[in-house]
PDB file of C-alpha atoms in Angstrom:
ATOM      1  CA  ARG A   1    -131.738-125.442 -30.299  1.00  0.00           C
ATOM      2  CA  LEU A   2    -135.346-126.518 -29.891  1.00  0.00           C
ATOM      3  CA  ASN A   3    -137.520-125.274 -27.087  1.00  0.00           C
ATOM      4  CA  GLU A   4    -138.888-128.834 -26.835  1.00  0.00           C
ATOM      5  CA  THR A   5    -137.144-132.049 -27.783  1.00  0.00           C
ATOM      6  CA  GLN A   6    -139.976-134.424 -26.804  1.00  0.00           C
ATOM      7  CA  LEU A   7    -143.620-134.037 -27.729  1.00  0.00           C
ATOM      8  CA  LEU A   8    -146.734-136.001 -26.938  1.00  0.00           C
ATOM      9  CA  LEU A   9    -149.126-135.587 -29.866  1.00  0.00           C
ATOM     10  CA  LYS A  10    -152.712-136.731 -29.861  1.00  0.00           C
ATOM     11  CA  PRO A  11    -154.282-137.917 -33.139  1.00  0.00           C
ATOM     12  CA  LYS A  12    -154.536-135.007 -35.606  1.00  0.00           C
ATOM     13  CA  GLU A  13    -152.968-132.630 -33.074  1.00  0.00           C
ATOM     14  CA  THR A  14    -150.618-129.804 -34.108  1.00  0.00           C
ATOM     15  CA  LYS A  15    -147.930-128.148 -31.993  1.00  0.00           C
ATOM     16  CA  HIS A  16    -145.533-125.305 -32.735  1.00  0.00           C
ATOM     17  CA  LEU A  17    -141.806-125.426 -31.960  1.00  0.00           C
ATOM     18  CA  MET A  18    -139.298-122.605 -31.632  1.00  0.00           C
ATOM     19  CA  VAL A  19    -136.016-123.238 -33.454  1.00  0.00           C
ATOM     20  CA  THR A  20    -133.007-121.087 -32.497  1.00  0.00           C
ATOM     21  CA  ILE A  21    -129.909-121.116 -34.719  1.00  0.00           C
ATOM     22  CA  THR A  22    -126.754-119.480 -33.380  1.00  0.00           C
ATOM     23  CA  THR A  23    -124.226-118.537 -36.044  1.00  0.00           C
ATOM     24  CA  PRO A  24    -120.512-117.840 -35.487  1.00  0.00           C
ATOM     25  CA  ARG A  25    -119.121-114.341 -35.909  1.00  0.00           C
ATOM     26  CA  SER A  26    -117.273-115.201 -39.116  1.00  0.00           C
ATOM     27  CA  ILE A  27    -119.022-117.278 -41.788  1.00  0.00           C
ATOM     28  CA  PRO A  28    -117.644-117.950 -45.295  1.00  0.00           C
ATOM     29  CA  VAL A  29    -119.857-116.716 -48.116  1.00  0.00           C
ATOM     30  CA  GLY A  30    -122.053-119.406 -49.627  1.00  0.00           C
ATOM     31  CA  GLY A  31    -125.115-121.556 -49.122  1.00  0.00           C
ATOM     32  CA  TYR A  32    -125.828-123.709 -46.093  1.00  0.00           C
ATOM     33  CA  SER A  33    -128.365-126.414 -45.330  1.00  0.00           C
ATOM     34  CA  GLY A  34    -129.514-128.409 -42.349  1.00  0.00           C
ATOM     35  CA  ILE A  35    -132.174-130.981 -41.484  1.00  0.00           C
ATOM     36  CA  ILE A  36    -134.226-131.407 -38.317  1.00  0.00           C
ATOM     37  CA  PHE A  37    -135.432-134.998 -37.934  1.00  0.00           C
ATOM     38  CA  PHE A  38    -138.475-136.107 -35.950  1.00  0.00           C
ATOM     39  CA  GLU A  39    -139.131-139.725 -35.056  1.00  0.00           C
ATOM     40  CA  SER A  40    -141.417-141.588 -32.705  1.00  0.00           C
ATOM     41  CA  ASP A  41    -140.199-142.648 -29.272  1.00  0.00           C
ATOM     42  CA  ARG A  42    -140.200-146.419 -28.774  1.00  0.00           C
ATOM     43  CA  GLU A  43    -140.020-146.251 -24.967  1.00  0.00           C
ATOM     44  CA  ASN A  44    -143.211-144.199 -24.727  1.00  0.00           C
ATOM     45  CA  SER A  45    -145.184-146.204 -27.274  1.00  0.00           C
ATOM     46  CA  LEU A  46    -148.447-147.810 -26.182  1.00  0.00           C
ATOM     47  CA  ALA A  47    -147.282-151.331 -27.068  1.00  0.00           C
ATOM     48  CA  PRO A  48    -143.490-151.460 -26.501  1.00  0.00           C
ATOM     49  CA  GLN A  49    -143.334-155.253 -26.965  1.00  0.00           C
ATOM     50  CA  ALA A  50    -145.135-155.253 -30.315  1.00  0.00           C
ATOM     51  CA  THR A  51    -143.476-154.955 -33.681  1.00  0.00           C
ATOM     52  CA  THR A  52    -143.834-151.354 -34.810  1.00  0.00           C
ATOM     53  CA  VAL A  53    -142.754-149.229 -37.732  1.00  0.00           C
ATOM     54  CA  ILE A  54    -140.807-146.173 -36.584  1.00  0.00           C
ATOM     55  CA  ALA A  55    -141.853-143.116 -38.569  1.00  0.00           C
ATOM     56  CA  LYS A  56    -139.178-140.518 -39.310  1.00  0.00           C
ATOM     57  CA  VAL A  57    -139.682-137.196 -41.067  1.00  0.00           C
ATOM     58  CA  GLY A  58    -137.244-134.411 -41.815  1.00  0.00           C
ATOM     59  CA  LEU A  59    -137.482-130.638 -42.168  1.00  0.00           C
ATOM     60  CA  LEU A  60    -135.026-129.090 -44.642  1.00  0.00           C
ATOM     61  CA  MET A  61    -133.586-125.681 -43.704  1.00  0.00           C
ATOM     62  CA  LEU A  62    -131.716-123.482 -46.213  1.00  0.00           C
ATOM     63  CA  ALA A  63    -129.733-120.283 -45.691  1.00  0.00           C
ATOM     64  CA  SER A  64    -127.456-118.074 -47.775  1.00  0.00           C
ATOM     65  CA  ILE A  65    -124.590-115.973 -46.462  1.00  0.00           C
ATOM     66  CA  GLY A  66    -123.622-112.992 -48.586  1.00  0.00           C
ATOM     67  CA  VAL A  67    -125.282-111.405 -51.590  1.00  0.00           C
ATOM     68  CA  PRO A  68    -124.866-113.205 -54.952  1.00  0.00           C
ATOM     69  CA  ASP A  69    -123.357-111.236 -57.822  1.00  0.00           C
ATOM     70  CA  PRO A  70    -126.345-109.975 -59.868  1.00  0.00           C
ATOM     71  CA  LYS A  71    -124.254-110.059 -63.065  1.00  0.00           C
ATOM     72  CA  SER A  72    -123.237-113.694 -62.746  1.00  0.00           C
ATOM     73  CA  LYS A  73    -125.339-116.605 -63.984  1.00  0.00           C
ATOM     74  CA  PRO A  74    -125.873-119.119 -61.182  1.00  0.00           C
ATOM     75  CA  LEU A  75    -127.024-121.878 -63.538  1.00  0.00           C
ATOM     76  CA  GLU A  76    -125.514-123.697 -66.490  1.00  0.00           C
ATOM     77  CA  ILE A  77    -127.395-125.926 -68.912  1.00  0.00           C
ATOM     78  CA  LEU A  78    -125.114-128.902 -69.446  1.00  0.00           C
ATOM     79  CA  ASN A  79    -127.154-130.567 -72.164  1.00  0.00           C
ATOM     80  CA  SER A  80    -130.639-130.839 -73.567  1.00  0.00           C
ATOM     81  CA  SER A  81    -131.407-134.083 -75.377  1.00  0.00           C
ATOM     82  CA  SER A  82    -134.405-134.257 -77.695  1.00  0.00           C
ATOM     83  CA  GLY A  83    -135.287-135.288 -81.226  1.00  0.00           C
ATOM     84  CA  PHE A  84    -135.205-133.069 -84.330  1.00  0.00           C
ATOM     85  CA  ILE A  85    -138.327-134.489 -85.956  1.00  0.00           C
ATOM     86  CA  THR A  86    -141.500-135.956 -84.513  1.00  0.00           C
ATOM     87  CA  GLU A  87    -144.675-137.296 -86.076  1.00  0.00           C
ATOM     88  CA  ASN A  88    -146.465-138.775 -83.081  1.00  0.00           C
ATOM     89  CA  LYS A  89    -146.778-135.404 -81.338  1.00  0.00           C
ATOM     90  CA  GLU A  90    -144.546-136.432 -78.448  1.00  0.00           C
ATOM     91  CA  PHE A  91    -141.385-134.601 -77.405  1.00  0.00           C
ATOM     92  CA  PRO A  92    -139.002-136.614 -75.174  1.00  0.00           C
ATOM     93  CA  LEU A  93    -136.988-134.092 -73.178  1.00  0.00           C
ATOM     94  CA  LEU A  94    -133.899-134.698 -71.053  1.00  0.00           C
ATOM     95  CA  LEU A  95    -132.512-131.575 -69.390  1.00  0.00           C
ATOM     96  CA  ARG A  96    -129.480-131.361 -67.063  1.00  0.00           C
ATOM     97  CA  VAL A  97    -128.712-128.150 -65.184  1.00  0.00           C
ATOM     98  CA  LYS A  98    -125.779-127.358 -62.877  1.00  0.00           C
ATOM     99  CA  ASN A  99    -125.607-124.811 -60.067  1.00  0.00           C
ATOM    100  CA  THR A 100    -122.359-122.862 -60.614  1.00  0.00           C
ATOM    101  CA  SER A 101    -122.831-120.370 -57.773  1.00  0.00           C
ATOM    102  CA  LEU A 102    -121.893-120.488 -54.069  1.00  0.00           C
ATOM    103  CA  HIS A 103    -125.550-120.442 -52.987  1.00  0.00           C
ATOM    104  CA  PHE A 104    -128.463-122.799 -53.411  1.00  0.00           C
ATOM    105  CA  VAL A 105    -130.769-121.908 -56.300  1.00  0.00           C
ATOM    106  CA  THR A 106    -134.397-122.674 -57.020  1.00  0.00           C
ATOM    107  CA  ALA A 107    -134.593-123.591 -60.719  1.00  0.00           C
ATOM    108  CA  LYS A 108    -137.751-123.696 -62.800  1.00  0.00           C
ATOM    109  CA  PRO A 109    -137.497-124.577 -66.550  1.00  0.00           C
ATOM    110  CA  THR A 110    -139.923-123.386 -69.205  1.00  0.00           C
ATOM    111  CA  VAL A 111    -140.076-124.933 -72.712  1.00  0.00           C
ATOM    112  CA  THR A 112    -141.518-122.707 -75.474  1.00  0.00           C
ATOM    113  CA  PHE A 113    -142.426-123.905 -78.990  1.00  0.00           C
ATOM    114  CA  SER A 114    -142.581-121.028 -81.512  1.00  0.00           C
ATOM    115  CA  PRO A 115    -143.507-121.646 -85.187  1.00  0.00           C
ATOM    116  CA  VAL A 116    -140.864-120.572 -87.716  1.00  0.00           C
ATOM    117  CA  PHE A 117    -143.299-120.207 -90.633  1.00  0.00           C
ATOM    118  CA  THR A 118    -146.093-117.954 -89.433  1.00  0.00           C
ATOM    119  CA  PHE A 119    -148.684-118.722 -92.121  1.00  0.00           C
ATOM    120  CA  THR A 120    -151.122-119.288 -89.271  1.00  0.00           C
ATOM    121  CA  ASN A 121    -151.718-117.098 -86.251  1.00  0.00           C
ATOM    122  CA  LYS A 122    -150.625-119.755 -83.806  1.00  0.00           C
ATOM    123  CA  GLU A 123    -149.267-118.431 -80.523  1.00  0.00           C
ATOM    124  CA  PRO A 124    -146.159-119.985 -78.989  1.00  0.00           C
ATOM    125  CA  ARG A 125    -146.951-122.918 -76.719  1.00  0.00           C
ATOM    126  CA  LYS A 126    -145.307-123.063 -73.297  1.00  0.00           C
ATOM    127  CA  HIS A 127    -144.734-126.043 -71.037  1.00  0.00           C
ATOM    128  CA  PHE A 128    -143.712-125.466 -67.412  1.00  0.00           C
ATOM    129  CA  LEU A 129    -141.582-128.102 -65.689  1.00  0.00           C
ATOM    130  CA  GLU A 130    -141.447-128.740 -61.978  1.00  0.00           C
ATOM    131  CA  GLU A 131    -139.403-126.521 -59.697  1.00  0.00           C
ATOM    132  CA  LYS A 132    -136.305-128.037 -58.091  1.00  0.00           C
ATOM    133  CA  ILE A 133    -133.687-126.872 -55.575  1.00  0.00           C
ATOM    134  CA  LEU A 134    -130.055-127.065 -56.696  1.00  0.00           C
ATOM    135  CA  PHE A 135    -127.332-126.983 -54.084  1.00  0.00           C
ATOM    136  CA  GLN A 136    -124.029-125.349 -54.923  1.00  0.00           C
ATOM    137  CA  GLY A 137    -121.992-127.363 -57.421  1.00  0.00           C
ATOM    138  CA  LYS A 138    -124.752-129.970 -57.854  1.00  0.00           C
ATOM    139  CA  ILE A 139    -126.599-131.151 -60.980  1.00  0.00           C
ATOM    140  CA  ARG A 140    -130.316-131.840 -61.315  1.00  0.00           C
ATOM    141  CA  ARG A 141    -132.118-133.391 -64.255  1.00  0.00           C
ATOM    142  CA  TRP A 142    -135.577-133.143 -65.750  1.00  0.00           C
ATOM    143  CA  GLU A 143    -136.842-136.042 -67.863  1.00  0.00           C
ATOM    144  CA  LYS A 144    -140.321-135.745 -69.295  1.00  0.00           C
ATOM    145  CA  THR A 145    -142.322-136.448 -72.450  1.00  0.00           C
ATOM    146  CA  LEU A 146    -144.248-133.354 -73.534  1.00  0.00           C
ATOM    147  CA  ASP A 147    -147.582-133.615 -75.337  1.00  0.00           C
ATOM    148  CA  LEU A 148    -147.527-131.697 -78.647  1.00  0.00           C
ATOM    149  CA  SER A 149    -150.853-132.935 -79.996  1.00  0.00           C
ATOM    150  CA  GLU A 150    -152.107-129.344 -80.379  1.00  0.00           C
ATOM    151  CA  LEU A 151    -149.200-128.270 -82.598  1.00  0.00           C
ATOM    152  CA  PRO A 152    -149.914-128.299 -86.369  1.00  0.00           C
ATOM    153  CA  PRO A 153    -147.189-129.463 -88.816  1.00  0.00           C
ATOM    154  CA  ASN A 154    -144.468-126.803 -88.932  1.00  0.00           C
ATOM    155  CA  LEU A 155    -140.855-126.080 -88.071  1.00  0.00           C
ATOM    156  CA  TYR A 156    -140.588-124.842 -84.500  1.00  0.00           C
ATOM    157  CA  THR A 157    -137.962-123.076 -82.449  1.00  0.00           C
ATOM    158  CA  VAL A 158    -137.641-124.824 -79.101  1.00  0.00           C
ATOM    159  CA  LYS A 159    -136.439-122.450 -76.391  1.00  0.00           C
ATOM    160  CA  ILE A 160    -135.611-123.816 -72.952  1.00  0.00           C
ATOM    161  CA  ALA A 161    -135.315-121.088 -70.313  1.00  0.00           C
ATOM    162  CA  VAL A 162    -134.293-121.973 -66.759  1.00  0.00           C
ATOM    163  CA  SER A 163    -135.088-119.360 -64.129  1.00  0.00           C
ATOM    164  CA  GLY A 164    -132.661-118.991 -61.237  1.00  0.00           C
ATOM    165  CA  GLY A 165    -134.591-116.297 -59.394  1.00  0.00           C
ATOM    166  CA  ASN A 166    -134.077-112.523 -59.203  1.00  0.00           C
ATOM    167  CA  GLY A 167    -134.870-112.206 -62.911  1.00  0.00           C
ATOM    168  CA  LEU A 168    -131.892-114.360 -63.991  1.00  0.00           C
ATOM    169  CA  PHE A 169    -132.362-116.819 -66.859  1.00  0.00           C
ATOM    170  CA  VAL A 170    -130.170-119.213 -68.814  1.00  0.00           C
ATOM    171  CA  THR A 171    -131.487-120.312 -72.195  1.00  0.00           C
ATOM    172  CA  ILE A 172    -130.760-122.768 -74.970  1.00  0.00           C
ATOM    173  CA  GLU A 173    -132.449-123.090 -78.373  1.00  0.00           C
ATOM    174  CA  SER A 174    -132.937-125.877 -80.900  1.00  0.00           C
ATOM    175  CA  TYR A 175    -135.307-126.768 -83.753  1.00  0.00           C
ATOM    176  CA  LEU A 176    -138.075-129.327 -84.017  1.00  0.00           C
ATOM    177  CA  LEU A 177    -139.938-130.411 -87.147  1.00  0.00           C
ATOM    178  CA  VAL A 178    -143.491-131.601 -86.502  1.00  0.00           C
ATOM    179  CA  PHE A 179    -144.390-133.535 -89.643  1.00  0.00           C
ATOM    180  CA  PRO A 180    -146.291-136.782 -90.446  1.00  0.00           C
ATOM    181  CA  LEU A 181    -143.262-138.390 -92.105  1.00  0.00           C
ATOM    182  CA  THR A 182    -144.508-142.000 -92.252  1.00  0.00           C
ATOM    183  CA  LYS A 183    -147.896-141.099 -93.733  1.00  0.00           C
ATOM    184  CA  THR A 184    -146.234-138.804 -96.273  1.00  0.00           C
ATOM    185  CA  LEU A 185    -143.801-141.517 -97.390  1.00  0.00           C
ATOM    186  CA  VAL A 186    -146.620-144.067 -97.788  1.00  0.00           C
ATOM    187  CA  LEU A 187    -148.742-141.610 -99.774  1.00  0.00           C
ATOM    188  CA  THR A 188    -145.791-140.600-101.969  1.00  0.00           C
ATOM    189  CA  SER A 189    -144.950-144.242-102.665  1.00  0.00           C
ATOM    190  CA  MET A 190    -148.545-144.926-103.701  1.00  0.00           C
ATOM    191  CA  LEU A 191    -148.592-141.906-106.021  1.00  0.00           C
ATOM    192  CA  VAL A 192    -145.275-142.932-107.620  1.00  0.00           C
ATOM    193  CA  LEU A 193    -146.601-146.463-108.161  1.00  0.00           C
ATOM    194  CA  LEU A 194    -149.832-145.192-109.723  1.00  0.00           C
ATOM    195  CA  GLY A 195    -147.859-142.834-111.961  1.00  0.00           C
ATOM    196  CA  PHE A 196    -145.603-145.665-113.104  1.00  0.00           C
ATOM    197  CA  LEU A 197    -148.608-147.861-113.901  1.00  0.00           C
ATOM    198  CA  PHE A 198    -150.238-145.043-115.847  1.00  0.00           C
ATOM    199  CA  ILE A 199    -147.102-144.342-117.931  1.00  0.00           C
ATOM    200  CA  LYS A 200    -146.466-148.025-118.653  1.00  0.00           C
ATOM    201  CA  ARG A 201    -150.142-148.926-119.154  1.00  0.00           C
ATOM    202  CA  LYS A 202    -149.712-149.881-122.843  1.00  0.00           C
ATOM    203  CA  ARG A 203    -146.800-152.233-122.173  1.00  0.00           C
ATOM    204  CA  LEU A 204    -148.583-153.706-119.199  1.00  0.00           C
ATOM    205  CA  LYS A 205    -151.700-154.285-121.336  1.00  0.00           C
ATOM    206  CA  LYS A 206    -149.655-156.122-123.994  1.00  0.00           C
ATOM    207  CA  ALA A 207    -147.866-158.218-121.398  1.00  0.00           C
ATOM    208  CA  TRP A 208    -151.166-159.054-119.725  1.00  0.00           C
ATOM    209  CA  GLY A 209    -152.661-160.114-123.077  1.00  0.00           C
ATOM    210  CA  ALA A 210    -149.607-162.217-123.982  1.00  0.00           C
ATOM    211  CA  LEU A 211    -149.815-163.961-120.622  1.00  0.00           C
ATOM    212  CA  PHE A 212    -153.430-164.971-121.205  1.00  0.00           C
ATOM    213  CA  GLN A 213    -152.697-166.151-124.783  1.00  0.00           C
ATOM    214  CA  GLN A 214    -149.997-168.493-123.525  1.00  0.00           C
ATOM    215  CA  THR A 215    -152.299-169.938-120.898  1.00  0.00           C
TER     216      THR A 215
END
């Protein structure tokens, strides 16, 4: 129940409403949600005959009944799609997470890149993704391209940790090789070609001379 169902708001004015929610005596354990919608009143508009755009906004309300099991993991990482090697310092990430609990969960993923070969004192780099609400049994996805321009060439452990609140985490690990593959192949090909020309220089000199004698 609302203490007021109709409001007259002046420009930039703010008013407070009292919302009263009456629950039954017996409620099944789980998560619950509701929405309160507000929209403008056409009958009380200043120009009722004119064409107007009716604004409508909603307020999301969330509640949990019962205490979740602290030993259970409320989240499950369904899949994490990314490449194994990159040379343009970009990491395309596709992450899908499912809420396996009976309550809604606020999930916040963190992606950490840790070097495998520690010949430099580089600290792990962390990227924080946006926080999303997962309703019970639902799946949310994160799709983002991470900037790895500050990472030097190395083999990295990619750890994705999704926080479900109350100190609970679900993690998944993979590997990523940051290496300038195209430039290395071009340079190697040039070195091989120069080495071949150096080894066969005598034969090439004779063939070049024979070609000029014939012409």
